[in-house]
Every structure is written in structure tokens, then in C-alpha cells.
mmCIF file of C-alpha atoms and ligand atoms in Angstrom:
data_model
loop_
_atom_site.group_PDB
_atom_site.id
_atom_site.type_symbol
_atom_site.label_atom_id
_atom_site.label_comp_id
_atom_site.label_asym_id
_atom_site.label_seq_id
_atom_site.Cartn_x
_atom_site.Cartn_y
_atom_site.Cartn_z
ATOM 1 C CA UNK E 8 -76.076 124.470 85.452
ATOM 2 C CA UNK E 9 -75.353 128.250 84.838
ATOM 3 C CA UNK E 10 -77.886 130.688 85.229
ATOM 4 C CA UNK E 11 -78.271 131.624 81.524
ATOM 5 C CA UNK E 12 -78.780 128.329 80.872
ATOM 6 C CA UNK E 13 -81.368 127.455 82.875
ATOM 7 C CA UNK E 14 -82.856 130.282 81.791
ATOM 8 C CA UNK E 15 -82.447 129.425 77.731
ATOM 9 C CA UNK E 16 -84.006 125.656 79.886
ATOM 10 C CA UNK E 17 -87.048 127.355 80.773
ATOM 11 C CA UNK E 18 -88.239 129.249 78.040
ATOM 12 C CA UNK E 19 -87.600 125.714 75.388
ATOM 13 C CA UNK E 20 -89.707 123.902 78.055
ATOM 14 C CA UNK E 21 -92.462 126.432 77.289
ATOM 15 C CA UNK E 22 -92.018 126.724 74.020
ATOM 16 C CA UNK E 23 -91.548 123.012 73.192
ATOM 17 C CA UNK E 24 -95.277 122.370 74.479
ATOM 18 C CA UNK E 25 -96.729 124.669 72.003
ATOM 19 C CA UNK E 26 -94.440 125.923 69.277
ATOM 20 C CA UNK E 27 -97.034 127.654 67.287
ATOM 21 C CA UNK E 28 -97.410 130.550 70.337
ATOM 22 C CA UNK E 29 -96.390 133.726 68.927
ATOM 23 C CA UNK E 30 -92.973 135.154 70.731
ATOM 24 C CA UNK E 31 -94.919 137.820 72.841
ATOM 25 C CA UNK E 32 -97.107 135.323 74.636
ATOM 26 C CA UNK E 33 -94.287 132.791 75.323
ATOM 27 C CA UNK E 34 -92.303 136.125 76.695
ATOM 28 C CA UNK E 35 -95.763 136.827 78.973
ATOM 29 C CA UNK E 36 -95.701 132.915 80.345
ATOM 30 C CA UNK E 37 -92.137 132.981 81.107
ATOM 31 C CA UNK E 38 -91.794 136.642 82.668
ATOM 32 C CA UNK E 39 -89.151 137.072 80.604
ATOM 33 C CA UNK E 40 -88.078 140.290 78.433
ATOM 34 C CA UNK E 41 -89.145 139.386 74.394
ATOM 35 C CA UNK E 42 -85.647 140.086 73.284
ATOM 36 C CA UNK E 43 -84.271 137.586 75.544
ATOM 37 C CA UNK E 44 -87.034 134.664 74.355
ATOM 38 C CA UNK E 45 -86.510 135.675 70.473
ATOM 39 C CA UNK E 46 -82.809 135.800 70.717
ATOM 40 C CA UNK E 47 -83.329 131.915 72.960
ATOM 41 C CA UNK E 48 -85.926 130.989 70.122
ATOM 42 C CA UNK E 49 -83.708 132.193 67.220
ATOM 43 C CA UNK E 50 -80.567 130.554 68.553
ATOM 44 C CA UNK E 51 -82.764 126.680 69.340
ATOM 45 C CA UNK E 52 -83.955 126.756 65.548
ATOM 46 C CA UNK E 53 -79.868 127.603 64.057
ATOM 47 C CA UNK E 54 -77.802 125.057 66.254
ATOM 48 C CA UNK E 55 -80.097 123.265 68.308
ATOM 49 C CA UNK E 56 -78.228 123.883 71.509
ATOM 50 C CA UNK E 57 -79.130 125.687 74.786
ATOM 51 C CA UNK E 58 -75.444 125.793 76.156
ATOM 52 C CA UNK E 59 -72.934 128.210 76.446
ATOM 53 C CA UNK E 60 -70.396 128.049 73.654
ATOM 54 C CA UNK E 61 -66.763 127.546 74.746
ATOM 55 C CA UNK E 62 -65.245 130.554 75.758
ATOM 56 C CA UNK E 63 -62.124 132.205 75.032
ATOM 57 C CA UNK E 64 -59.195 133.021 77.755
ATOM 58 C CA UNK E 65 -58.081 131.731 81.287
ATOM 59 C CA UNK E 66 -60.279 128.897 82.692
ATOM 60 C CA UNK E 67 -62.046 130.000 86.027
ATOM 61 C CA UNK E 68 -60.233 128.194 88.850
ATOM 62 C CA UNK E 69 -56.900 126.488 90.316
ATOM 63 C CA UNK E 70 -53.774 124.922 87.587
ATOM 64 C CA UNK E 71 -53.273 122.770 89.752
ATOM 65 C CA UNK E 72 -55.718 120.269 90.247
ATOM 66 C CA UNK E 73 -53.679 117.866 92.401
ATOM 67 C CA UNK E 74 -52.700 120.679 94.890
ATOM 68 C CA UNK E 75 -55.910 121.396 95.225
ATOM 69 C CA UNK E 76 -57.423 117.925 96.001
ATOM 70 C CA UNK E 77 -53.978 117.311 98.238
ATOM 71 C CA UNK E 78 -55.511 120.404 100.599
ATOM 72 C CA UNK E 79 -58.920 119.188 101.205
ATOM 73 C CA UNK E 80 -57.613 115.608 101.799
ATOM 74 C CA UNK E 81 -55.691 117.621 104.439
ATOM 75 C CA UNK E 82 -58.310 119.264 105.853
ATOM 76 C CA UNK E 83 -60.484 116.286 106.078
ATOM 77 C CA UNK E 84 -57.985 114.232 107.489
ATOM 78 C CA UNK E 85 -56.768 117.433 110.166
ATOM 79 C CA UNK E 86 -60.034 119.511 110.702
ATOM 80 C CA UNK E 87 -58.174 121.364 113.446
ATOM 81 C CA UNK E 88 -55.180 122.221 111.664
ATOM 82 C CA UNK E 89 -54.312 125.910 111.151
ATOM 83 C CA UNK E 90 -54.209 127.316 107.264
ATOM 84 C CA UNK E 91 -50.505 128.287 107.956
ATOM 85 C CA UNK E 92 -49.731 124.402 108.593
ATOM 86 C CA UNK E 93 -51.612 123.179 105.821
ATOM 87 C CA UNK E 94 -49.776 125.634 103.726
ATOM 88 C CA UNK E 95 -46.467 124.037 104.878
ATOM 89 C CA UNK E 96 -47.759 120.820 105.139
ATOM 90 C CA UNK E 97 -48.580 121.038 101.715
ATOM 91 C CA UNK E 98 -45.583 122.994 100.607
ATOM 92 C CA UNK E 99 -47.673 126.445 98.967
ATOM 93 C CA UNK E 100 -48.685 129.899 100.536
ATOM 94 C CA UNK E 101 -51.388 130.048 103.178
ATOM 95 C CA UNK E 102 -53.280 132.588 100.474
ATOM 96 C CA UNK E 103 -53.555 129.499 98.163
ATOM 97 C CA UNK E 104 -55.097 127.702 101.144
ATOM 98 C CA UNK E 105 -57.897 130.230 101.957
ATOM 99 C CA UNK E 106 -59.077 130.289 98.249
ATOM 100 C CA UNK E 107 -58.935 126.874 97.923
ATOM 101 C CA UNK E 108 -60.972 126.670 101.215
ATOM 102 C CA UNK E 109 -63.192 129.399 99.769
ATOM 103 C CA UNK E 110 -63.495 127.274 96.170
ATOM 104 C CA UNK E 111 -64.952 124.113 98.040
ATOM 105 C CA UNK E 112 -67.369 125.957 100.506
ATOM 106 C CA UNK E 113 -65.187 124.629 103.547
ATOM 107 C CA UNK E 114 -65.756 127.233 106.665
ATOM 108 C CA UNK E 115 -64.162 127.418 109.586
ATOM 109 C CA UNK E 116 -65.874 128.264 113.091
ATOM 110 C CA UNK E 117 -65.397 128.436 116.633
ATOM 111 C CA UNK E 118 -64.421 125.977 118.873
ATOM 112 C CA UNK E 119 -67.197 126.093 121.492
ATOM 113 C CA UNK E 120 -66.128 125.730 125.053
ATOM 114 C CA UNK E 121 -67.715 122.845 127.359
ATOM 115 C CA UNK E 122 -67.155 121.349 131.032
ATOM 116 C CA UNK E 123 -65.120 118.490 131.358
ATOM 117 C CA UNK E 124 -67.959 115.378 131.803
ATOM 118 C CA UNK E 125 -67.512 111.725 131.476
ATOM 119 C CA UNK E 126 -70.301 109.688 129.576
ATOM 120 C CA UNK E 127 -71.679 108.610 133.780
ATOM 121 C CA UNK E 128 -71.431 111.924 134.728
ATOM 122 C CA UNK E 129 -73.521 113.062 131.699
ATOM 123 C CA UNK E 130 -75.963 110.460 132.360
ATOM 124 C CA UNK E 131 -76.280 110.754 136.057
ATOM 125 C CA UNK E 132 -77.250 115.150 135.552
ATOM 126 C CA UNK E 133 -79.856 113.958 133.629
ATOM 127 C CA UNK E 134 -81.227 111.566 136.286
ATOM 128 C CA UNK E 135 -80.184 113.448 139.147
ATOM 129 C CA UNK E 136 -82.211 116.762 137.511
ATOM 130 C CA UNK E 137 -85.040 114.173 137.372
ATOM 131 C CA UNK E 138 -84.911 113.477 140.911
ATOM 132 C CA UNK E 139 -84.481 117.069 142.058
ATOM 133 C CA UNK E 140 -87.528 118.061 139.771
ATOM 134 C CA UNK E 141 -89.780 115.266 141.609
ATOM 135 C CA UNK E 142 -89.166 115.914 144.729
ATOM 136 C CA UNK E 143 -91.883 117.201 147.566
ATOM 137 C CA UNK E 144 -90.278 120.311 147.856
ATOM 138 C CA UNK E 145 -89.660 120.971 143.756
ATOM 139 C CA UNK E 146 -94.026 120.190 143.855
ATOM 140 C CA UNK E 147 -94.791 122.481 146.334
ATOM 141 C CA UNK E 148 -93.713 125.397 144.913
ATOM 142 C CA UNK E 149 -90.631 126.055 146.793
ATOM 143 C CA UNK E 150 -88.103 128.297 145.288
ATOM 144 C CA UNK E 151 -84.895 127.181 144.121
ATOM 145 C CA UNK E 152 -81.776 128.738 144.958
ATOM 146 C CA UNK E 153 -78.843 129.209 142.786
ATOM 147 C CA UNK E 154 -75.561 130.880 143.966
ATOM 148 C CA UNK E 155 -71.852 131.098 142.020
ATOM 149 C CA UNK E 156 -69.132 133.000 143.294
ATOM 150 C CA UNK E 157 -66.170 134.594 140.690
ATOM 151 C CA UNK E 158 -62.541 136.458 140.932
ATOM 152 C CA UNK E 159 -61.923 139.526 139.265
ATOM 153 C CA UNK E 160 -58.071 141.130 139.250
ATOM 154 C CA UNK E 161 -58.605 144.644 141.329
ATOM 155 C CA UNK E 162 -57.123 146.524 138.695
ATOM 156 C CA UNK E 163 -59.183 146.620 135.428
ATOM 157 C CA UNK E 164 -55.705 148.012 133.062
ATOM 158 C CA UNK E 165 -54.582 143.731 133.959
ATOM 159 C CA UNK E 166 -57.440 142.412 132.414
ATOM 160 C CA UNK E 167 -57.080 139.583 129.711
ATOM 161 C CA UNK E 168 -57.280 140.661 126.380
ATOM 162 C CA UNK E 169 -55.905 143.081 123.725
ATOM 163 C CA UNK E 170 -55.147 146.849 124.234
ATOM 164 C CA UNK E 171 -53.751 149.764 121.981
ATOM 165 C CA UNK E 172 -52.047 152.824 121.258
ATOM 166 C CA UNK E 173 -52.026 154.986 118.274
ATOM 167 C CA UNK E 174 -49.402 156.839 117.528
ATOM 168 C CA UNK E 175 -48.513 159.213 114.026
ATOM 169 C CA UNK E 176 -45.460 158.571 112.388
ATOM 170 C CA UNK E 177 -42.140 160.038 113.891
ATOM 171 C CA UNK E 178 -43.778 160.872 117.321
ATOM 172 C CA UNK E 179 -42.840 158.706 120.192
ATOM 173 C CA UNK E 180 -45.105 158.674 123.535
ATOM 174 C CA UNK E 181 -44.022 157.572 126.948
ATOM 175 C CA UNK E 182 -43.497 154.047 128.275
ATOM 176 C CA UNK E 183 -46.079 154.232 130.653
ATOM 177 C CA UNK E 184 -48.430 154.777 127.854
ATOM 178 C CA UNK E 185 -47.021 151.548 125.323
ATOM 179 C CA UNK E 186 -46.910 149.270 128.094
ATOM 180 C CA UNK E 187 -49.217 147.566 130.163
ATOM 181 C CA UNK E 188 -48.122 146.775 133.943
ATOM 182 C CA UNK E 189 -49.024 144.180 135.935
ATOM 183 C CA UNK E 190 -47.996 142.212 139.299
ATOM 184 C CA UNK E 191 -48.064 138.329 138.623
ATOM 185 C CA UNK E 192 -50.031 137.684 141.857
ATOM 186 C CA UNK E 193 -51.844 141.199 141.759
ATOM 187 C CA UNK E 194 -54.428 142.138 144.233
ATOM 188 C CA UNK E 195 -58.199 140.054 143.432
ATOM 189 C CA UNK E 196 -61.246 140.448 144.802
ATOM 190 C CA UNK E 197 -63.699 137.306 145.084
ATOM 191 C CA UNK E 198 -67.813 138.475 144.812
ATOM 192 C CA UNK E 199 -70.729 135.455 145.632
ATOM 193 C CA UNK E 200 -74.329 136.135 144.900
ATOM 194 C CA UNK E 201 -77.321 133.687 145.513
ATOM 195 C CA UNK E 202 -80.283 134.585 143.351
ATOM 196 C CA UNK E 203 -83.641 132.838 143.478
ATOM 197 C CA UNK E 204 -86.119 131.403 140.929
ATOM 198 C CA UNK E 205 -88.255 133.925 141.919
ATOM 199 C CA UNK E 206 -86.611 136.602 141.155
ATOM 200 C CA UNK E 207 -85.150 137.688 144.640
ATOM 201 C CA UNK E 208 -80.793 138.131 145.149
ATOM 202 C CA UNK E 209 -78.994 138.567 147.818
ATOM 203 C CA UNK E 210 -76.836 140.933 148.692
ATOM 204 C CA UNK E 211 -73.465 140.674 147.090
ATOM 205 C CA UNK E 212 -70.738 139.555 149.144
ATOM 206 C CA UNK E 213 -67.238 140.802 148.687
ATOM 207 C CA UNK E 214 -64.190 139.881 150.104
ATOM 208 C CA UNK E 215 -60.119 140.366 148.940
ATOM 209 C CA UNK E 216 -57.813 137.423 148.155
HETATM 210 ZN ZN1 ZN R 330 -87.790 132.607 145.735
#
């Protein structure tokens, strides 16, 4: 229901239980301005209707009804699928895509990222946890240990990910400064550290690759 009509809904379900209150006091039990309950009042008692009237110009959403439906039978049916494929899949632009995506409240998010574990090896963590948990030592308050080790390239410019240069138009700048060099098997440094439940770590330990 629209918002002016539940409105116009409200103030008839107040004023239909006692249609002899004056205006101002059915405007004080709603909350609502005494304009807008005369005008609702007014407009009950001339055509007996509480809805919008049909309205005049281009109808709010998509032509094409079919292309729409054939898009989130696509999506349904391919939840991974990228908006450019659907687009060609379904033969429009991706831009017709995202607003019919945006018209049926579909969202996209984030794949999330998660080890590699078969249904055993899921169980068996949970029982093995268990074990670990009950055992002498875990009771007598001995600390447990945790250590992981990682490899970093040496030269931070190498690192994965994006990096840019601005630049105003009709200047140019030096290669060295648009490109990015790197060695495919580039110096890398591996660095292990234990740390305890308690608190304590150990040093970290460094070596080159
Ligand atoms: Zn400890």
C-alpha cells in the first residue's frame, strides 16, 4: 500500500468508530495536521474511496515485462554469473541489468573465502578440539602454543594489488614512474612467530628464500 494511503487508512479507522468527533479531536488522536484529516474526511463522504486516483503520464517501471522476469529467472538459475553475461545472455545492456537487479531488491556480495575441508575432516576438528580441550594438560592450566609462519616479496613496490599515477593532460612522465617492475622469482623473506595463550611471543624469526 502507498504511504498516503495508509495514511487516508488510518485516519477512516478512527473516524469510522465515532463519526460524530469533531475534525480537531480526530486530528489530535491521529497526530495528524487538521488539513490533512478534513481534506481525508471531505474526500470519504464525496466518492467513498481512500485510493489514489489513476494518474496521468509514464507508468513507474520496466516496458518490458518479459525481459524483466527472463533476468531474474537468470539470476536464480546462475547466482554467480556476472551482470555483463546476463546482459548478453539475455541479449540487453548490463545498465538494464543493474536496475532490474535494483527493482527486485536482488544484492550482490562477497564471496567469502574458506579452507578446503571434506565433510570427515569437518567432523573430525570438531572432535579432535574436544579431545585437545579434555586433556590433563588443557585442565591444568597449561598454556597453549600457537605458531604460523608467512612469505612476504622483499620489495614492497611488487606487492599484489592496484597502484597509480596521475598525470594532467598533455604532460607525459617517465617510464620508471608508469610502470611497475618486478622479477618473477624476486627476492622473499619467510618470518615464523609462536605466540602463547597467555599472552607471551617469541622472538620473530627471519630467514631469506
Ligand atoms: Zn603461556
Amino acid at each position: 500500500m502507498k504511504q498516503n494511503e495508509k495514511i487516508r487508512c488510518e485516519i477512516v479507522a478512527k473516524w469510522s468508530v465515532d463519526p460524530n468527533t469533531s475534525l480537531k479531536q480526530l486530528a489530535r488522536k491521529c497526530n495528524k495536521n487538521y488539513y490533512t484529516v478534513r481534506r481525508v474526511v471531505l474526500r470519504l463522504k464525496k466518492d467513498r474511496s481512500i485510493q489514489d486516483k489513476p494518474r496521468t503520464g509514464r507508468p513507474k517501471g520496466l516496458i518490458d515485462e518479459n525481459l524483466e522476469k527472463r533476468i531474474v529467472h537468470i539470476i536464480h538459475r546462475h547466482s554467480s554469473m556476472s551482470i555483463r553475461d546476463i546482459a548478453k545472455k539475455a541479449d540487453t545492456s548490463h545498465v538494464m541489468v543493474v536496475k532490474i537487479k535494483k527493482l527486485n531488491n536482488i544484492r550482490t556480495f562477497k564471496k567469502k573465502k574458506a579452507p578446503k575441508r571434506s565433510e570427515k575432516q569437518n567432523f573430525k576438528s570438531i572432535t579432535l578440539s574436544r579431545k585437545l580441550y579434555e586433556q590433563k594438560s588443557a585442565k591444568k592450566k597449561v598454556c597453549v602454543v600457537m605458531d604460523d609462519e608467512t612469505c612476504l616479496k622483499m620489495h614492497l613496490a611488487t606487492l599484489p594489488g592496484l597502484q597509480y599515477y596521475s598525470i594532467a593532460p598533455g604532460c607525459d612522465l617517465e617510464e620508471s614512474q608508469k610502470t611497475v617492475v618486478f622479477t618473477k622469482f624476486g627476492e622473499k623473506i619467510l618470518i615464523w612467530q609462536a605466540i602463547c595463550q597467555c599472552g607471551k611471543r617469541s622472538t620473530p624469526f627471519f630467514t631469506f628464500l
